mmCIF file of C-alpha atoms in Angstrom:
data_model
loop_
_atom_site.group_PDB
_atom_site.id
_atom_site.type_symbol
_atom_site.label_atom_id
_atom_site.label_comp_id
_atom_site.label_asym_id
_atom_site.label_seq_id
_atom_site.Cartn_x
_atom_site.Cartn_y
_atom_site.Cartn_z
ATOM 1 C CA MET D 5 130.021 -4.957 61.418
ATOM 2 C CA ARG D 6 127.327 -6.112 63.884
ATOM 3 C CA ILE D 7 123.968 -4.925 62.664
ATOM 4 C CA LEU D 8 120.503 -5.224 64.221
ATOM 5 C CA VAL D 9 117.840 -5.750 61.555
ATOM 6 C CA ALA D 10 114.204 -4.905 62.315
ATOM 7 C CA MET D 11 112.306 -7.920 60.996
ATOM 8 C CA SER D 12 108.571 -7.585 60.751
ATOM 9 C CA GLY D 13 108.045 -10.914 58.911
ATOM 10 C CA GLY D 14 107.513 -9.264 55.572
ATOM 11 C CA VAL D 15 109.498 -9.437 52.393
ATOM 12 C CA ASP D 16 111.225 -6.081 52.773
ATOM 13 C CA SER D 17 112.759 -6.537 56.118
ATOM 14 C CA SER D 18 113.621 -10.105 55.355
ATOM 15 C CA VAL D 19 115.537 -9.034 52.202
ATOM 16 C CA VAL D 20 117.371 -6.516 54.326
ATOM 17 C CA ALA D 21 118.458 -9.209 56.712
ATOM 18 C CA GLY D 22 119.524 -11.424 53.754
ATOM 19 C CA LEU D 23 121.483 -8.690 52.120
ATOM 20 C CA MET D 24 123.310 -7.699 55.327
ATOM 21 C CA ALA D 25 124.165 -11.346 56.012
ATOM 22 C CA GLU D 26 125.312 -11.872 52.383
ATOM 23 C CA ALA D 27 127.594 -8.791 52.755
ATOM 24 C CA GLY D 28 129.358 -10.502 55.576
ATOM 25 C CA HIS D 29 127.963 -8.561 58.565
ATOM 26 C CA GLU D 30 127.114 -10.202 61.757
ATOM 27 C CA VAL D 31 123.315 -9.825 61.691
ATOM 28 C CA ILE D 32 120.909 -10.062 64.665
ATOM 29 C CA GLY D 33 117.159 -10.046 63.808
ATOM 30 C CA ALA D 34 114.721 -8.413 66.114
ATOM 31 C CA THR D 35 110.907 -8.628 65.768
ATOM 32 C CA LEU D 36 108.680 -6.517 67.850
ATOM 33 C CA GLN D 37 105.385 -8.152 69.034
ATOM 34 C CA LEU D 38 103.159 -5.081 68.974
ATOM 35 C CA TYR D 39 99.620 -6.421 69.341
ATOM 36 C CA ASP D 40 97.509 -9.518 69.483
ATOM 37 C CA HIS D 41 94.370 -8.188 68.063
ATOM 38 C CA GLY D 42 92.014 -11.051 67.018
ATOM 39 C CA ALA D 43 91.474 -11.061 63.302
ATOM 40 C CA ALA D 44 94.312 -8.795 62.752
ATOM 41 C CA THR D 45 96.848 -11.480 63.724
ATOM 42 C CA SER D 46 95.947 -13.812 60.835
ATOM 43 C CA ARG D 47 94.710 -11.220 58.197
ATOM 44 C CA LYS D 48 96.790 -11.110 55.111
ATOM 45 C CA GLY D 49 99.096 -8.077 55.147
ATOM 46 C CA ALA D 50 99.169 -7.649 58.926
ATOM 47 C CA CYS D 51 102.538 -7.249 60.570
ATOM 48 C CA CYS D 52 104.254 -7.621 63.927
ATOM 49 C CA ALA D 53 101.798 -10.201 65.234
ATOM 50 C CA GLY D 54 100.880 -13.896 64.870
ATOM 51 C CA GLN D 55 102.038 -15.467 61.592
ATOM 52 C CA ASP D 56 104.419 -12.656 60.848
ATOM 53 C CA ILE D 57 106.466 -13.430 63.876
ATOM 54 C CA LEU D 58 106.772 -17.028 62.730
ATOM 55 C CA ASP D 59 107.718 -15.887 59.229
ATOM 56 C CA ALA D 60 110.507 -13.733 60.621
ATOM 57 C CA ARG D 61 111.864 -16.600 62.653
ATOM 58 C CA ARG D 62 111.910 -18.898 59.613
ATOM 59 C CA VAL D 63 113.812 -16.304 57.589
ATOM 60 C CA ALA D 64 116.349 -15.935 60.433
ATOM 61 C CA ASP D 65 116.712 -19.729 60.524
ATOM 62 C CA ARG D 66 117.236 -19.864 56.744
ATOM 63 C CA LEU D 67 119.890 -17.194 57.018
ATOM 64 C CA GLY D 68 121.463 -18.723 60.073
ATOM 65 C CA ILE D 69 121.297 -15.512 62.156
ATOM 66 C CA ALA D 70 120.242 -14.849 65.731
ATOM 67 C CA HIS D 71 116.606 -13.827 66.235
ATOM 68 C CA TYR D 72 114.872 -12.223 69.141
ATOM 69 C CA VAL D 73 111.177 -11.479 69.664
ATOM 70 C CA LEU D 74 110.510 -8.532 71.886
ATOM 71 C CA ASP D 75 107.167 -8.021 73.629
ATOM 72 C CA ARG D 76 106.230 -4.403 73.201
ATOM 73 C CA GLU D 77 102.418 -4.641 73.274
ATOM 74 C CA ASN D 78 101.979 -2.304 76.225
ATOM 75 C CA ARG D 79 104.415 0.233 74.823
ATOM 76 C CA PHE D 80 102.670 0.115 71.413
ATOM 77 C CA ARG D 81 99.285 0.429 72.956
ATOM 78 C CA ASP D 82 100.264 3.516 74.898
ATOM 79 C CA ALA D 83 102.508 5.282 72.336
ATOM 80 C CA VAL D 84 100.627 4.440 69.123
ATOM 81 C CA MET D 85 97.085 3.059 69.621
ATOM 82 C CA ARG D 86 96.102 5.407 72.412
ATOM 83 C CA ASP D 87 97.616 8.334 70.589
ATOM 84 C CA PHE D 88 95.640 7.240 67.459
ATOM 85 C CA ALA D 89 92.360 7.325 69.362
ATOM 86 C CA ASP D 90 93.208 10.591 71.199
ATOM 87 C CA SER D 91 94.029 12.200 68.022
ATOM 88 C CA TYR D 92 90.615 11.344 66.524
ATOM 89 C CA ALA D 93 88.953 12.463 69.774
ATOM 90 C CA ARG D 94 90.563 15.878 69.282
ATOM 91 C CA GLY D 95 89.170 16.144 65.711
ATOM 92 C CA GLU D 96 92.380 15.260 63.996
ATOM 93 C CA THR D 97 93.389 12.622 61.467
ATOM 94 C CA PRO D 98 96.441 10.739 62.892
ATOM 95 C CA ILE D 99 99.306 8.935 61.128
ATOM 96 C CA PRO D 100 99.970 5.941 63.327
ATOM 97 C CA CYS D 101 102.987 4.782 61.176
ATOM 98 C CA VAL D 102 104.824 7.962 61.977
ATOM 99 C CA ARG D 103 104.128 7.546 65.754
ATOM 100 C CA CYS D 104 105.320 3.957 65.521
ATOM 101 C CA ASN D 105 108.544 4.879 63.761
ATOM 102 C CA GLN D 106 108.939 7.736 66.164
ATOM 103 C CA THR D 107 108.576 5.666 69.374
ATOM 104 C CA VAL D 108 108.520 1.923 69.280
ATOM 105 C CA LYS D 109 110.658 1.243 66.237
ATOM 106 C CA PHE D 110 113.512 3.774 66.221
ATOM 107 C CA THR D 111 113.733 4.796 69.832
ATOM 108 C CA ASP D 112 113.420 1.284 71.206
ATOM 109 C CA LEU D 113 115.254 -0.536 68.543
ATOM 110 C CA VAL D 114 118.146 1.917 68.512
ATOM 111 C CA ASP D 115 118.504 1.511 72.239
ATOM 112 C CA LEU D 116 118.423 -2.288 71.836
ATOM 113 C CA ALA D 117 120.974 -2.214 69.098
ATOM 114 C CA ARG D 118 123.394 -0.191 71.304
ATOM 115 C CA ASP D 119 122.788 -2.581 74.173
ATOM 116 C CA LEU D 120 123.796 -5.503 71.968
ATOM 117 C CA GLY D 121 126.817 -3.747 70.837
ATOM 118 C CA CYS D 122 125.597 -3.266 67.337
ATOM 119 C CA GLU D 123 127.174 -0.566 65.107
ATOM 120 C CA ALA D 124 123.889 0.124 63.109
ATOM 121 C CA LEU D 125 120.241 -0.568 62.880
ATOM 122 C CA ALA D 126 118.928 -1.613 59.418
ATOM 123 C CA THR D 127 115.273 -1.478 58.465
ATOM 124 C CA GLY D 128 113.120 -2.356 55.419
ATOM 125 C CA HIS D 129 111.945 1.267 54.881
ATOM 126 C CA TYR D 130 112.164 2.667 51.266
ATOM 127 C CA ALA D 131 114.246 5.665 51.815
ATOM 128 C CA ARG D 132 117.869 6.680 51.436
ATOM 129 C CA ARG D 133 120.396 7.869 53.889
ATOM 130 C CA ILE D 134 123.685 9.595 52.832
ATOM 131 C CA ASP D 135 126.503 11.197 54.777
ATOM 132 C CA THR D 136 127.248 14.887 54.209
ATOM 133 C CA PRO D 137 129.775 17.192 55.789
ATOM 134 C CA GLU D 138 126.901 18.407 58.024
ATOM 135 C CA GLY D 139 125.816 14.903 59.042
ATOM 136 C CA PRO D 140 123.557 12.252 57.688
ATOM 137 C CA ALA D 141 120.766 13.294 55.282
ATOM 138 C CA LEU D 142 117.392 11.559 54.642
ATOM 139 C CA LEU D 143 116.329 11.312 51.095
ATOM 140 C CA ARG D 144 113.477 9.968 49.136
ATOM 141 C CA ALA D 145 113.817 6.375 47.735
ATOM 142 C CA ALA D 146 114.844 5.666 44.257
ATOM 143 C CA ASP D 147 111.370 4.142 43.693
ATOM 144 C CA PRO D 148 108.880 7.028 44.001
ATOM 145 C CA VAL D 149 105.937 4.616 44.279
ATOM 146 C CA ARG D 150 107.396 2.905 47.390
ATOM 147 C CA ASP D 151 109.133 5.994 48.953
ATOM 148 C CA GLN D 152 108.539 6.140 52.695
ATOM 149 C CA SER D 153 110.558 9.191 53.598
ATOM 150 C CA TYR D 154 107.333 11.144 54.560
ATOM 151 C CA PHE D 155 106.780 8.631 57.387
ATOM 152 C CA LEU D 156 110.393 9.048 58.581
ATOM 153 C CA PHE D 157 110.476 12.826 59.110
ATOM 154 C CA ALA D 158 110.383 12.460 62.833
ATOM 155 C CA THR D 159 113.528 10.354 62.945
ATOM 156 C CA THR D 160 116.120 12.350 64.996
ATOM 157 C CA ARG D 161 119.498 13.182 63.506
ATOM 158 C CA GLU D 162 121.211 10.877 66.119
ATOM 159 C CA GLN D 163 118.858 7.959 65.050
ATOM 160 C CA LEU D 164 119.427 8.654 61.380
ATOM 161 C CA ALA D 165 123.181 8.501 61.892
ATOM 162 C CA PHE D 166 122.807 5.092 63.359
ATOM 163 C CA THR D 167 120.278 3.705 60.800
ATOM 164 C CA ARG D 168 120.647 2.163 57.314
ATOM 165 C CA PHE D 169 117.979 1.741 54.659
ATOM 166 C CA PRO D 170 119.332 -0.916 52.280
ATOM 167 C CA LEU D 171 116.233 -0.834 50.012
ATOM 168 C CA GLY D 172 116.492 2.800 49.229
ATOM 169 C CA GLU D 173 118.296 2.267 45.977
ATOM 170 C CA MET D 174 116.068 -0.624 44.814
ATOM 171 C CA PRO D 175 114.298 0.358 41.490
ATOM 172 C CA ASP D 176 111.000 -1.316 42.433
ATOM 173 C CA LYS D 177 109.247 -3.942 44.590
ATOM 174 C CA ALA D 178 109.738 -6.580 41.860
ATOM 175 C CA ALA D 179 113.519 -6.243 42.380
ATOM 176 C CA VAL D 180 113.098 -6.762 46.089
ATOM 177 C CA ARG D 181 110.999 -9.854 45.607
ATOM 178 C CA ALA D 182 113.590 -11.227 43.154
ATOM 179 C CA VAL D 183 116.282 -10.899 45.791
ATOM 180 C CA ALA D 184 114.137 -12.748 48.240
ATOM 181 C CA ALA D 185 113.621 -15.609 45.731
ATOM 182 C CA ARG D 186 117.378 -15.742 45.007
ATOM 183 C CA LEU D 187 118.128 -15.990 48.770
ATOM 184 C CA GLY D 188 115.550 -18.712 49.133
ATOM 185 C CA LEU D 189 113.347 -16.769 51.546
ATOM 186 C CA GLY D 190 109.880 -18.230 51.930
ATOM 187 C CA VAL D 191 108.321 -14.734 52.038
ATOM 188 C CA ALA D 192 109.157 -13.782 48.459
ATOM 189 C CA GLU D 193 105.608 -13.514 47.345
ATOM 190 C CA LYS D 194 104.074 -12.536 50.681
ATOM 191 C CA PRO D 195 101.498 -9.624 50.412
ATOM 192 C CA ASP D 196 102.567 -6.166 51.517
ATOM 193 C CA SER D 197 101.650 -4.982 55.002
ATOM 194 C CA GLN D 198 98.679 -2.676 55.468
ATOM 195 C CA ASP D 199 99.068 0.947 56.486
ATOM 196 C CA ILE D 200 97.240 0.526 59.830
ATOM 197 C CA CYS D 201 98.460 -2.843 61.033
ATOM 198 C CA PHE D 202 96.455 -3.014 64.285
ATOM 199 C CA VAL D 203 92.988 -2.348 62.780
ATOM 200 C CA PRO D 204 91.112 -5.645 62.181
ATOM 201 C CA GLN D 205 88.772 -5.742 59.142
ATOM 202 C CA GLY D 206 89.848 -2.239 58.298
ATOM 203 C CA SER D 207 87.372 -0.581 60.829
ATOM 204 C CA TYR D 208 89.561 1.992 62.566
ATOM 205 C CA ALA D 209 86.487 3.674 64.024
ATOM 206 C CA ASP D 210 85.779 0.553 66.037
ATOM 207 C CA VAL D 211 89.276 0.773 67.591
ATOM 208 C CA VAL D 212 88.850 4.374 68.362
ATOM 209 C CA ALA D 213 85.495 3.724 69.959
ATOM 210 C CA LYS D 214 86.828 1.141 72.328
ATOM 211 C CA LEU D 215 89.633 3.486 73.527
ATOM 212 C CA ARG D 216 87.800 6.737 73.353
ATOM 213 C CA PRO D 217 83.973 6.233 73.473
ATOM 214 C CA ASP D 218 83.395 9.930 73.393
ATOM 215 C CA ALA D 219 84.736 10.004 69.764
ATOM 216 C CA ALA D 220 81.821 7.746 68.774
ATOM 217 C CA ALA D 221 79.128 9.874 70.291
ATOM 218 C CA PRO D 222 76.692 11.381 67.790
ATOM 219 C CA GLY D 223 76.390 15.182 67.155
ATOM 220 C CA GLU D 224 75.316 17.801 64.623
ATOM 221 C CA ILE D 225 76.423 18.415 61.136
ATOM 222 C CA ILE D 226 76.241 22.041 60.276
ATOM 223 C CA ASP D 227 77.052 24.123 57.124
ATOM 224 C CA ALA D 228 79.160 27.255 56.882
ATOM 225 C CA GLU D 229 76.153 29.318 57.817
ATOM 226 C CA GLY D 230 75.492 27.404 60.985
ATOM 227 C CA ARG D 231 72.374 25.607 59.780
ATOM 228 C CA VAL D 232 71.942 21.995 61.012
ATOM 229 C CA ARG D 233 72.088 19.682 58.044
ATOM 230 C CA GLY D 234 72.012 16.362 59.837
ATOM 231 C CA THR D 235 73.377 14.174 62.570
ATOM 232 C CA HIS D 236 76.765 12.381 62.421
ATOM 233 C CA LYS D 237 77.687 9.006 64.076
ATOM 234 C CA GLY D 238 80.781 10.162 65.910
ATOM 235 C CA ILE D 239 83.680 12.500 64.981
ATOM 236 C CA ALA D 240 85.997 9.489 64.709
ATOM 237 C CA HIS D 241 84.317 8.712 61.387
ATOM 238 C CA TYR D 242 85.176 12.037 59.724
ATOM 239 C CA THR D 243 88.259 13.828 58.481
ATOM 240 C CA VAL D 244 88.768 17.154 56.753
ATOM 241 C CA GLY D 245 88.191 16.808 52.975
ATOM 242 C CA GLN D 246 85.913 13.737 53.291
ATOM 243 C CA GLY D 247 82.989 13.786 50.889
ATOM 244 C CA ARG D 248 81.478 10.325 51.294
ATOM 245 C CA GLY D 249 79.476 8.820 54.105
ATOM 246 C CA LEU D 250 78.111 12.166 55.390
ATOM 247 C CA GLY D 251 74.435 11.023 55.088
ATOM 248 C CA ILE D 252 73.036 14.462 54.439
ATOM 249 C CA ALA D 253 70.752 15.625 51.656
ATOM 250 C CA VAL D 254 71.885 18.197 49.075
ATOM 251 C CA ALA D 255 69.335 20.623 47.650
ATOM 252 C CA ASP D 256 68.811 20.807 43.832
ATOM 253 C CA GLY D 257 71.544 23.062 42.450
ATOM 254 C CA GLU D 258 73.647 22.903 45.584
ATOM 255 C CA GLU D 259 77.283 21.926 45.287
ATOM 256 C CA ARG D 260 78.337 18.603 46.861
ATOM 257 C CA LEU D 261 79.374 19.041 50.472
ATOM 258 C CA TYR D 262 82.582 17.942 52.165
ATOM 259 C CA VAL D 263 83.967 17.955 55.768
ATOM 260 C CA ALA D 264 85.476 21.373 56.280
ATOM 261 C CA ALA D 265 86.168 21.235 60.020
ATOM 262 C CA VAL D 266 85.802 18.931 63.022
ATOM 263 C CA ASP D 267 84.904 20.688 66.332
ATOM 264 C CA ALA D 268 85.634 18.135 68.913
ATOM 265 C CA PRO D 269 84.559 19.888 72.106
ATOM 266 C CA ARG D 270 81.121 20.570 70.649
ATOM 267 C CA ARG D 271 81.044 17.274 68.689
ATOM 268 C CA ARG D 272 80.217 19.210 65.496
ATOM 269 C CA ILE D 273 81.068 18.599 61.884
ATOM 270 C CA THR D 274 81.096 21.573 59.572
ATOM 271 C CA VAL D 275 80.512 20.866 55.844
ATOM 272 C CA ALA D 276 80.980 23.148 52.883
ATOM 273 C CA PRO D 277 81.466 22.980 49.110
ATOM 274 C CA ARG D 278 84.909 21.607 48.106
ATOM 275 C CA THR D 279 85.860 25.129 46.714
ATOM 276 C CA ALA D 280 85.780 26.466 50.298
ATOM 277 C CA LEU D 281 88.241 23.856 51.772
ATOM 278 C CA PRO D 282 91.586 24.853 50.353
ATOM 279 C CA VAL D 283 93.769 27.218 52.384
ATOM 280 C CA THR D 284 97.098 28.843 51.656
ATOM 281 C CA ASP D 285 98.502 28.926 55.180
ATOM 282 C CA ALA D 286 98.901 26.347 58.018
ATOM 283 C CA ARG D 287 101.130 25.624 61.055
ATOM 284 C CA ALA D 288 102.775 22.472 62.200
ATOM 285 C CA GLY D 289 103.845 21.583 65.699
ATOM 286 C CA GLU D 290 106.042 18.867 67.275
ATOM 287 C CA ALA D 291 108.610 19.914 64.752
ATOM 288 C CA ASN D 292 111.663 17.790 63.980
ATOM 289 C CA TRP D 293 114.487 19.240 61.916
ATOM 290 C CA LEU D 294 117.109 17.096 60.131
ATOM 291 C CA VAL D 295 118.959 20.162 59.219
ATOM 292 C CA THR D 296 119.656 23.473 61.089
ATOM 293 C CA PRO D 297 116.276 25.310 61.309
ATOM 294 C CA PRO D 298 116.278 28.322 58.976
ATOM 295 C CA ALA D 299 116.807 31.639 60.553
ATOM 296 C CA VAL D 300 114.663 33.375 57.834
ATOM 297 C CA PRO D 301 111.864 32.168 55.593
ATOM 298 C CA VAL D 302 113.042 29.783 52.968
ATOM 299 C CA ARG D 303 111.600 28.341 49.722
ATOM 300 C CA ALA D 304 111.016 24.608 49.830
ATOM 301 C CA GLN D 305 108.502 21.881 48.858
ATOM 302 C CA ILE D 306 105.837 20.717 51.406
ATOM 303 C CA LYS D 307 104.011 17.345 51.414
ATOM 304 C CA LEU D 308 100.748 17.513 53.424
ATOM 305 C CA ARG D 309 99.640 13.897 52.726
ATOM 306 C CA ALA D 310 101.566 10.670 52.154
ATOM 307 C CA ARG D 311 100.380 10.148 48.601
ATOM 308 C CA GLU D 312 100.614 13.789 47.469
ATOM 309 C CA VAL D 313 103.360 15.262 45.422
ATOM 310 C CA PRO D 314 105.380 17.889 47.277
ATOM 311 C CA GLN D 315 104.097 21.335 46.602
ATOM 312 C CA PRO D 316 106.125 24.612 46.496
ATOM 313 C CA ALA D 317 105.804 26.828 49.644
ATOM 314 C CA THR D 318 107.527 29.301 51.783
ATOM 315 C CA ILE D 319 108.563 27.843 55.233
ATOM 316 C CA ALA D 320 109.331 29.858 58.334
ATOM 317 C CA TRP D 321 110.546 28.495 61.654
ATOM 318 C CA ASP D 322 108.774 30.118 64.686
ATOM 319 C CA ALA D 323 111.335 29.089 67.356
ATOM 320 C CA ALA D 324 109.295 30.790 70.167
ATOM 321 C CA ALA D 325 106.173 28.819 69.414
ATOM 322 C CA GLY D 326 108.044 25.703 68.357
ATOM 323 C CA GLU D 327 105.991 25.630 65.102
ATOM 324 C CA ILE D 328 106.618 25.740 61.367
ATOM 325 C CA ALA D 329 104.690 28.402 59.437
ATOM 326 C CA ILE D 330 103.722 27.264 55.962
ATOM 327 C CA ALA D 331 102.651 29.460 53.126
ATOM 328 C CA LEU D 332 101.546 27.372 50.110
ATOM 329 C CA ASP D 333 101.964 28.771 46.602
ATOM 330 C CA ALA D 334 98.782 27.008 45.607
ATOM 331 C CA PRO D 335 95.912 26.366 47.973
ATOM 332 C CA GLY D 336 95.638 22.849 49.513
ATOM 333 C CA ILE D 337 93.428 20.908 51.896
ATOM 334 C CA VAL D 338 94.888 20.890 55.355
ATOM 335 C CA ALA D 339 93.802 18.127 57.694
ATOM 336 C CA PRO D 340 94.942 18.562 61.318
ATOM 337 C CA GLY D 341 96.934 15.701 62.693
ATOM 338 C CA GLN D 342 98.463 14.778 59.343
ATOM 339 C CA ALA D 343 102.211 15.343 58.771
ATOM 340 C CA ALA D 344 103.612 18.402 56.934
ATOM 341 C CA VAL D 345 107.054 17.299 55.605
ATOM 342 C CA ILE D 346 109.524 19.689 54.074
ATOM 343 C CA TYR D 347 111.694 18.716 51.114
ATOM 344 C CA ASP D 348 114.557 20.367 49.238
ATOM 345 C CA GLY D 349 114.383 18.283 46.093
ATOM 346 C CA ASP D 350 114.793 14.669 47.273
ATOM 347 C CA ARG D 351 116.122 15.638 50.764
ATOM 348 C CA VAL D 352 113.919 15.756 53.820
ATOM 349 C CA LEU D 353 114.615 18.892 55.819
ATOM 350 C CA GLY D 354 112.177 18.142 58.617
ATOM 351 C CA GLY D 355 108.529 18.520 59.410
ATOM 352 C CA GLY D 356 105.727 18.514 61.971
ATOM 353 C CA PHE D 357 102.107 17.676 62.571
ATOM 354 C CA LEU D 358 99.541 20.049 61.136
ATOM 355 C CA ARG D 359 97.829 22.010 63.889
ATOM 356 C CA ALA D 360 95.826 24.888 62.217
ATOM 357 C CA ARG D 361 93.996 25.941 59.173
ATOM 358 C CA LEU D 362 94.407 29.726 58.727
ATOM 359 C CA ALA D 363 93.793 31.920 55.716
ATOM 360 C CA ARG D 364 91.277 30.582 53.252
ATOM 361 C CA ALA D 365 92.322 30.888 49.646
ATOM 362 C CA ALA D 366 90.743 33.715 47.629
#
């Protein structure tokens, strides 16, 4: 089999290339140069820039496989970085890793793989893919700590059919590093990549401010009764559920305050006690289904944040609106812009991006 392997320069994708070559496949390595962002290019744990491209090339040389570096900086800036900034400017909390998977990585790399005559694309994601009578299914990884299925919900069924995730059955990261050491790959002990690879020094608000200065403009912080409680330093610094860094005084006997809503057009942050934040209903747009959308409401589990455990809920598909209606069994904090990913046990059924906070829990 001729397989294109997405090589970021980290241990995971390097091990995937090594395992595919060891299995006798014709492996072609492809590294996307996504940004050249000052300090981020040399910061430990960065990916797809600077040292990481060199590491990917060294691994390819060690394995004796072809390796290509593809300049996708403009594409990444427009599809991921600008979307990231625009989302914060709308008062949302974006997930750039999902956008990157949805656009640059899977769309562009699948197209490249087909152009090169490859029969599959292999990546270092921790997820499982199996074939079923209805087509390929996306499942959570064997290692629950490393599972990345949440970030892959937007992968289309056609892309999933073409993609392989060789690390999905790995028991833990130690096992992956052991394979890297056995294969003599120089990245065996390399630190893991960071979640937001293009943010130097961890200051995402600085990146947003450069692309969307309006998101860094100050405004009012109000409480649920409409009283002004202070001034914020730009909506890009705040997300629903945040309790730190608000810079407002709390009266004696008053409950601690958290961000309850972000009103982007009026540059307003609304705060409230944490007990007022959970809701039982939400809606998700930009839906992607990896199964046939349900014709009637169904029971499933829903994951509203990457590090949360999926929670039981009733899911309904509103085909006319192109949205997923979610009714949670237990109230949860819903942050617009985050992903709502639907599971049936280990299997990912689909998902979308949270758009609304509706009924407050009683």
